[in-house]
Amino acid sequence: MKTQNILIVGVGGQGVVLASNLLAEAALSAGYDVKKTDTLGMAQRGGSVVSHLRFGEQVASPLIAAGEADLLIAFEKLEAIRWGHFLKTDGAAVVNDLAMPPLSVTLGSDVYPCDAEIVTALKRFTPEVHLVPGTATASRLGNAKMVNTVLLGYASNFLPIGAERLASTLEAGLPPKLRQPNLVAFETGRSMYLK
């Protein structure tokens, strides 16, 4: 199998690192060599959080070069645009339909782009762009913090790791009281791709 390059991005507090860790564990349990690194820029103040994850037969470095990501999982729409240039032309972008306007937008010096502008910006890199109501779905299921699980479920449709392995890794990696709701969130996210 060729090496898979997964870039997961968001802002502090969205569960980017947890999602990346769970995906790395699933890849390890599938027998792949896995490399991963996180960048946490002022994450506790809503700053950007980026996780590079690579897995395959043999992986030398955790860093993904621009234009080499097979999959971009973005927890926030502007973060998707910020990191879109990492996508391969045949890669896929799974983008949470959530706007967290930065200070420049809040102060009125900039305007947050509309969904059409965001999708157009991402389609400069790949035609495979999926705007997913992850936060709304997680909220409907009872806990907005499960957005990372919903997005992992959706993104699982693009990964060479079986959904059962991903779900069992998710189950093993969470505290007992969070397992069942997150398994439901994972399956809900996974089924949203098929609709």
PDB file of C-alpha atoms in Angstrom:
ATOM      1  CA  MET A   1       0.000   0.000   0.000  1.00  0.00           C
ATOM      2  CA  LYS A   2       1.249   3.456  -0.768  1.00  0.00           C
ATOM      3  CA  THR A   3       1.782   5.724   2.197  1.00  0.00           C
ATOM      4  CA  GLN A   4      -1.348   7.557   3.305  1.00  0.00           C
ATOM      5  CA  ASN A   5      -0.996  11.216   4.275  1.00  0.00           C
ATOM      6  CA  ILE A   6      -3.727  12.579   6.518  1.00  0.00           C
ATOM      7  CA  LEU A   7      -3.788  16.200   7.677  1.00  0.00           C
ATOM      8  CA  ILE A   8      -6.205  17.016  10.500  1.00  0.00           C
ATOM      9  CA  VAL A   9      -6.721  20.695  11.307  1.00  0.00           C
ATOM     10  CA  GLY A  10      -8.869  22.814  13.583  1.00  0.00           C
ATOM     11  CA  VAL A  11      -8.601  25.186  16.513  1.00  0.00           C
ATOM     12  CA  GLY A  12      -7.860  24.588  20.154  1.00  0.00           C
ATOM     13  CA  GLY A  13     -10.444  22.575  22.058  1.00  0.00           C
ATOM     14  CA  GLN A  14     -12.034  20.800  19.097  1.00  0.00           C
ATOM     15  CA  GLY A  15     -10.443  17.397  19.660  1.00  0.00           C
ATOM     16  CA  VAL A  16      -8.028  17.456  16.719  1.00  0.00           C
ATOM     17  CA  VAL A  17      -5.216  15.724  18.626  1.00  0.00           C
ATOM     18  CA  LEU A  18      -7.546  13.079  20.077  1.00  0.00           C
ATOM     19  CA  ALA A  19      -8.920  12.296  16.616  1.00  0.00           C
ATOM     20  CA  SER A  20      -5.400  12.053  15.224  1.00  0.00           C
ATOM     21  CA  ASN A  21      -4.271   9.809  18.083  1.00  0.00           C
ATOM     22  CA  LEU A  22      -7.221   7.453  17.569  1.00  0.00           C
ATOM     23  CA  LEU A  23      -6.593   7.259  13.846  1.00  0.00           C
ATOM     24  CA  ALA A  24      -2.889   6.570  14.484  1.00  0.00           C
ATOM     25  CA  GLU A  25      -3.798   3.765  16.907  1.00  0.00           C
ATOM     26  CA  ALA A  26      -6.124   2.206  14.342  1.00  0.00           C
ATOM     27  CA  ALA A  27      -3.379   2.323  11.689  1.00  0.00           C
ATOM     28  CA  LEU A  28      -0.899   0.744  14.122  1.00  0.00           C
ATOM     29  CA  SER A  29      -3.337  -2.044  14.964  1.00  0.00           C
ATOM     30  CA  ALA A  30      -3.761  -2.666  11.234  1.00  0.00           C
ATOM     31  CA  GLY A  31      -0.023  -3.356  11.049  1.00  0.00           C
ATOM     32  CA  TYR A  32       1.149  -0.158   9.372  1.00  0.00           C
ATOM     33  CA  ASP A  33       4.209   1.880  10.186  1.00  0.00           C
ATOM     34  CA  VAL A  34       2.846   5.159  11.593  1.00  0.00           C
ATOM     35  CA  LYS A  35       4.418   8.582  12.064  1.00  0.00           C
ATOM     36  CA  LYS A  36       2.573  11.538  13.568  1.00  0.00           C
ATOM     37  CA  THR A  37       3.293  15.039  14.815  1.00  0.00           C
ATOM     38  CA  ASP A  38       1.133  17.874  16.145  1.00  0.00           C
ATOM     39  CA  THR A  39       1.516  21.630  16.044  1.00  0.00           C
ATOM     40  CA  LEU A  40      -0.381  23.515  18.706  1.00  0.00           C
ATOM     41  CA  GLY A  41      -0.233  27.264  18.050  1.00  0.00           C
ATOM     42  CA  MET A  42      -1.800  29.095  20.984  1.00  0.00           C
ATOM     43  CA  ALA A  43      -4.309  26.276  21.009  1.00  0.00           C
ATOM     44  CA  GLN A  44      -5.860  27.253  24.344  1.00  0.00           C
ATOM     45  CA  ARG A  45      -6.750  30.661  22.889  1.00  0.00           C
ATOM     46  CA  GLY A  46      -8.474  29.303  19.814  1.00  0.00           C
ATOM     47  CA  GLY A  47      -5.300  29.095  17.759  1.00  0.00           C
ATOM     48  CA  SER A  48      -4.660  26.692  14.949  1.00  0.00           C
ATOM     49  CA  VAL A  49      -4.040  23.016  15.721  1.00  0.00           C
ATOM     50  CA  VAL A  50      -2.502  20.853  13.006  1.00  0.00           C
ATOM     51  CA  SER A  51      -1.802  17.146  13.095  1.00  0.00           C
ATOM     52  CA  HIS A  52       0.244  15.409  10.408  1.00  0.00           C
ATOM     53  CA  LEU A  53      -0.388  11.658  10.257  1.00  0.00           C
ATOM     54  CA  ARG A  54       1.300   9.284   7.801  1.00  0.00           C
ATOM     55  CA  PHE A  55       1.013   5.505   7.631  1.00  0.00           C
ATOM     56  CA  GLY A  56       2.034   2.754   5.243  1.00  0.00           C
ATOM     57  CA  GLU A  57       4.541  -0.078   4.820  1.00  0.00           C
ATOM     58  CA  GLN A  58       7.452   2.116   5.900  1.00  0.00           C
ATOM     59  CA  VAL A  59       7.297   5.805   6.742  1.00  0.00           C
ATOM     60  CA  ALA A  60      10.417   7.891   7.302  1.00  0.00           C
ATOM     61  CA  SER A  61       9.005  11.250   8.423  1.00  0.00           C
ATOM     62  CA  PRO A  62       5.775  12.441  10.037  1.00  0.00           C
ATOM     63  CA  LEU A  63       5.615  15.645   8.007  1.00  0.00           C
ATOM     64  CA  ILE A  64       3.391  15.923   4.954  1.00  0.00           C
ATOM     65  CA  ALA A  65       4.661  18.156   2.168  1.00  0.00           C
ATOM     66  CA  ALA A  66       2.378  20.677   0.449  1.00  0.00           C
ATOM     67  CA  GLY A  67       0.437  18.972  -2.339  1.00  0.00           C
ATOM     68  CA  GLU A  68       0.824  15.490  -0.824  1.00  0.00           C
ATOM     69  CA  ALA A  69      -2.163  15.004   1.520  1.00  0.00           C
ATOM     70  CA  ASP A  70      -4.568  12.230   0.540  1.00  0.00           C
ATOM     71  CA  LEU A  71      -7.113  13.465   3.035  1.00  0.00           C
ATOM     72  CA  LEU A  72      -7.715  16.770   4.820  1.00  0.00           C
ATOM     73  CA  ILE A  73     -10.052  16.617   7.813  1.00  0.00           C
ATOM     74  CA  ALA A  74     -10.870  20.177   8.866  1.00  0.00           C
ATOM     75  CA  PHE A  75     -12.837  20.958  12.006  1.00  0.00           C
ATOM     76  CA  GLU A  76     -13.370  24.602  10.987  1.00  0.00           C
ATOM     77  CA  LYS A  77     -13.940  26.120   7.543  1.00  0.00           C
ATOM     78  CA  LEU A  78     -11.229  28.792   7.526  1.00  0.00           C
ATOM     79  CA  GLU A  79      -8.707  26.232   8.757  1.00  0.00           C
ATOM     80  CA  ALA A  80      -9.655  24.110   5.751  1.00  0.00           C
ATOM     81  CA  ILE A  81      -8.745  26.983   3.409  1.00  0.00           C
ATOM     82  CA  ARG A  82      -5.555  27.730   5.357  1.00  0.00           C
ATOM     83  CA  TRP A  83      -4.321  24.149   4.840  1.00  0.00           C
ATOM     84  CA  GLY A  84      -6.000  23.296   1.526  1.00  0.00           C
ATOM     85  CA  HIS A  85      -2.750  23.649  -0.416  1.00  0.00           C
ATOM     86  CA  PHE A  86      -1.549  20.449   1.266  1.00  0.00           C
ATOM     87  CA  LEU A  87      -4.108  18.403  -0.719  1.00  0.00           C
ATOM     88  CA  LYS A  88      -3.204  16.224  -3.677  1.00  0.00           C
ATOM     89  CA  THR A  89      -5.190  16.877  -6.810  1.00  0.00           C
ATOM     90  CA  ASP A  90      -6.920  13.516  -6.245  1.00  0.00           C
ATOM     91  CA  GLY A  91      -7.181  13.987  -2.475  1.00  0.00           C
ATOM     92  CA  ALA A  92     -10.359  14.584  -0.493  1.00  0.00           C
ATOM     93  CA  ALA A  93     -11.356  17.358   1.910  1.00  0.00           C
ATOM     94  CA  VAL A  94     -13.803  16.587   4.721  1.00  0.00           C
ATOM     95  CA  VAL A  95     -14.753  19.958   6.195  1.00  0.00           C
ATOM     96  CA  ASN A  96     -16.888  20.566   9.258  1.00  0.00           C
ATOM     97  CA  ASP A  97     -19.591  23.137   8.478  1.00  0.00           C
ATOM     98  CA  LEU A  98     -18.544  25.385  11.345  1.00  0.00           C
ATOM     99  CA  ALA A  99     -17.421  29.003  11.269  1.00  0.00           C
ATOM    100  CA  MET A 100     -15.317  30.321  14.130  1.00  0.00           C
ATOM    101  CA  PRO A 101     -14.618  33.886  13.009  1.00  0.00           C
ATOM    102  CA  PRO A 102     -11.140  35.125  13.927  1.00  0.00           C
ATOM    103  CA  LEU A 103     -10.620  38.425  15.753  1.00  0.00           C
ATOM    104  CA  SER A 104     -10.159  40.348  12.501  1.00  0.00           C
ATOM    105  CA  VAL A 105     -13.687  39.325  11.451  1.00  0.00           C
ATOM    106  CA  THR A 106     -15.133  40.033  14.889  1.00  0.00           C
ATOM    107  CA  LEU A 107     -13.600  43.529  14.814  1.00  0.00           C
ATOM    108  CA  GLY A 108     -15.004  44.152  11.344  1.00  0.00           C
ATOM    109  CA  SER A 109     -11.735  44.498   9.427  1.00  0.00           C
ATOM    110  CA  ASP A 110     -12.286  41.252   7.496  1.00  0.00           C
ATOM    111  CA  VAL A 111     -15.301  39.281   6.273  1.00  0.00           C
ATOM    112  CA  TYR A 112     -15.751  35.565   6.854  1.00  0.00           C
ATOM    113  CA  PRO A 113     -16.183  33.866   3.461  1.00  0.00           C
ATOM    114  CA  CYS A 114     -19.509  32.259   2.560  1.00  0.00           C
ATOM    115  CA  ASP A 115     -19.752  28.493   2.004  1.00  0.00           C
ATOM    116  CA  ALA A 116     -19.616  28.856  -1.786  1.00  0.00           C
ATOM    117  CA  GLU A 117     -16.355  30.813  -1.508  1.00  0.00           C
ATOM    118  CA  ILE A 118     -14.889  28.201   0.825  1.00  0.00           C
ATOM    119  CA  VAL A 119     -15.801  25.306  -1.461  1.00  0.00           C
ATOM    120  CA  THR A 120     -14.490  27.207  -4.515  1.00  0.00           C
ATOM    121  CA  ALA A 121     -11.217  27.924  -2.712  1.00  0.00           C
ATOM    122  CA  LEU A 122     -10.757  24.251  -1.835  1.00  0.00           C
ATOM    123  CA  LYS A 123     -11.684  23.067  -5.318  1.00  0.00           C
ATOM    124  CA  ARG A 124      -8.569  24.830  -6.616  1.00  0.00           C
ATOM    125  CA  PHE A 125      -6.733  21.881  -5.026  1.00  0.00           C
ATOM    126  CA  THR A 126      -9.150  18.957  -5.462  1.00  0.00           C
ATOM    127  CA  PRO A 127     -12.667  18.407  -6.804  1.00  0.00           C
ATOM    128  CA  GLU A 128     -13.457  16.109  -3.841  1.00  0.00           C
ATOM    129  CA  VAL A 129     -14.763  18.575  -1.236  1.00  0.00           C
ATOM    130  CA  HIS A 130     -17.327  17.522   1.377  1.00  0.00           C
ATOM    131  CA  LEU A 131     -18.915  20.135   3.631  1.00  0.00           C
ATOM    132  CA  VAL A 132     -20.233  18.070   6.552  1.00  0.00           C
ATOM    133  CA  PRO A 133     -22.623  19.269   9.300  1.00  0.00           C
ATOM    134  CA  GLY A 134     -20.399  17.668  11.948  1.00  0.00           C
ATOM    135  CA  THR A 135     -21.008  20.021  14.868  1.00  0.00           C
ATOM    136  CA  ALA A 136     -24.760  20.170  14.231  1.00  0.00           C
ATOM    137  CA  THR A 137     -24.899  16.376  14.059  1.00  0.00           C
ATOM    138  CA  ALA A 138     -22.881  15.935  17.253  1.00  0.00           C
ATOM    139  CA  SER A 139     -25.151  18.449  19.015  1.00  0.00           C
ATOM    140  CA  ARG A 140     -28.226  16.595  17.800  1.00  0.00           C
ATOM    141  CA  LEU A 141     -26.733  13.389  19.235  1.00  0.00           C
ATOM    142  CA  GLY A 142     -26.352  15.086  22.613  1.00  0.00           C
ATOM    143  CA  ASN A 143     -22.801  16.431  22.810  1.00  0.00           C
ATOM    144  CA  ALA A 144     -21.155  18.924  20.418  1.00  0.00           C
ATOM    145  CA  LYS A 145     -17.741  17.705  21.598  1.00  0.00           C
ATOM    146  CA  MET A 146     -18.316  14.492  19.631  1.00  0.00           C
ATOM    147  CA  VAL A 147     -17.767  16.438  16.409  1.00  0.00           C
ATOM    148  CA  ASN A 148     -14.366  14.790  16.044  1.00  0.00           C
ATOM    149  CA  THR A 149     -16.001  11.361  16.140  1.00  0.00           C
ATOM    150  CA  VAL A 150     -18.655  12.344  13.605  1.00  0.00           C
ATOM    151  CA  LEU A 151     -15.945  13.651  11.259  1.00  0.00           C
ATOM    152  CA  LEU A 152     -13.826  10.524  11.751  1.00  0.00           C
ATOM    153  CA  GLY A 153     -16.858   8.438  10.848  1.00  0.00           C
ATOM    154  CA  TYR A 154     -17.410  10.448   7.668  1.00  0.00           C
ATOM    155  CA  ALA A 155     -13.693  10.416   6.795  1.00  0.00           C
ATOM    156  CA  SER A 156     -13.511   6.646   7.347  1.00  0.00           C
ATOM    157  CA  ASN A 157     -15.083   6.283   3.903  1.00  0.00           C
ATOM    158  CA  PHE A 158     -11.797   7.571   2.424  1.00  0.00           C
ATOM    159  CA  LEU A 159      -9.392   5.495   4.532  1.00  0.00           C
ATOM    160  CA  PRO A 160      -7.853   2.078   3.805  1.00  0.00           C
ATOM    161  CA  ILE A 161      -8.612   0.978   7.366  1.00  0.00           C
ATOM    162  CA  GLY A 162     -11.791  -0.975   8.022  1.00  0.00           C
ATOM    163  CA  ALA A 163     -14.622   0.802   9.816  1.00  0.00           C
ATOM    164  CA  GLU A 164     -14.803  -2.017  12.385  1.00  0.00           C
ATOM    165  CA  ARG A 165     -11.142  -1.520  13.289  1.00  0.00           C
ATOM    166  CA  LEU A 166     -11.651   2.237  13.595  1.00  0.00           C
ATOM    167  CA  ALA A 167     -14.720   1.761  15.780  1.00  0.00           C
ATOM    168  CA  SER A 168     -12.970  -0.756  18.064  1.00  0.00           C
ATOM    169  CA  THR A 169      -9.978   1.591  18.437  1.00  0.00           C
ATOM    170  CA  LEU A 170     -12.343   4.409  19.271  1.00  0.00           C
ATOM    171  CA  GLU A 171     -14.079   2.250  21.849  1.00  0.00           C
ATOM    172  CA  ALA A 172     -10.793   1.214  23.461  1.00  0.00           C
ATOM    173  CA  GLY A 173      -9.410   4.763  23.523  1.00  0.00           C
ATOM    174  CA  LEU A 174     -12.259   6.478  25.355  1.00  0.00           C
ATOM    175  CA  PRO A 175     -13.475   6.390  28.962  1.00  0.00           C
ATOM    176  CA  PRO A 176     -16.309   3.855  29.454  1.00  0.00           C
ATOM    177  CA  LYS A 177     -19.076   6.449  29.831  1.00  0.00           C
ATOM    178  CA  LEU A 178     -18.167   8.050  26.482  1.00  0.00           C
ATOM    179  CA  ARG A 179     -17.838   4.873  24.426  1.00  0.00           C
ATOM    180  CA  GLN A 180     -21.422   4.182  23.391  1.00  0.00           C
ATOM    181  CA  PRO A 181     -22.321   7.799  22.468  1.00  0.00           C
ATOM    182  CA  ASN A 182     -19.130   8.094  20.421  1.00  0.00           C
ATOM    183  CA  LEU A 183     -19.757   4.808  18.626  1.00  0.00           C
ATOM    184  CA  VAL A 184     -23.175   6.156  17.654  1.00  0.00           C
ATOM    185  CA  ALA A 185     -21.523   9.414  16.515  1.00  0.00           C
ATOM    186  CA  PHE A 186     -18.975   7.460  14.463  1.00  0.00           C
ATOM    187  CA  GLU A 187     -21.632   5.365  12.721  1.00  0.00           C
ATOM    188  CA  THR A 188     -23.807   8.431  12.145  1.00  0.00           C
ATOM    189  CA  GLY A 189     -20.889  10.276  10.538  1.00  0.00           C
ATOM    190  CA  ARG A 190     -20.026   7.233   8.453  1.00  0.00           C
ATOM    191  CA  SER A 191     -23.596   6.873   7.182  1.00  0.00           C
ATOM    192  CA  MET A 192     -23.815  10.582   6.275  1.00  0.00           C
ATOM    193  CA  TYR A 193     -21.404   9.945   3.383  1.00  0.00           C
ATOM    194  CA  LEU A 194     -23.794   7.484   1.838  1.00  0.00           C
ATOM    195  CA  LYS A 195     -26.779   9.861   1.824  1.00  0.00           C
TER     196      LYS A 195
END
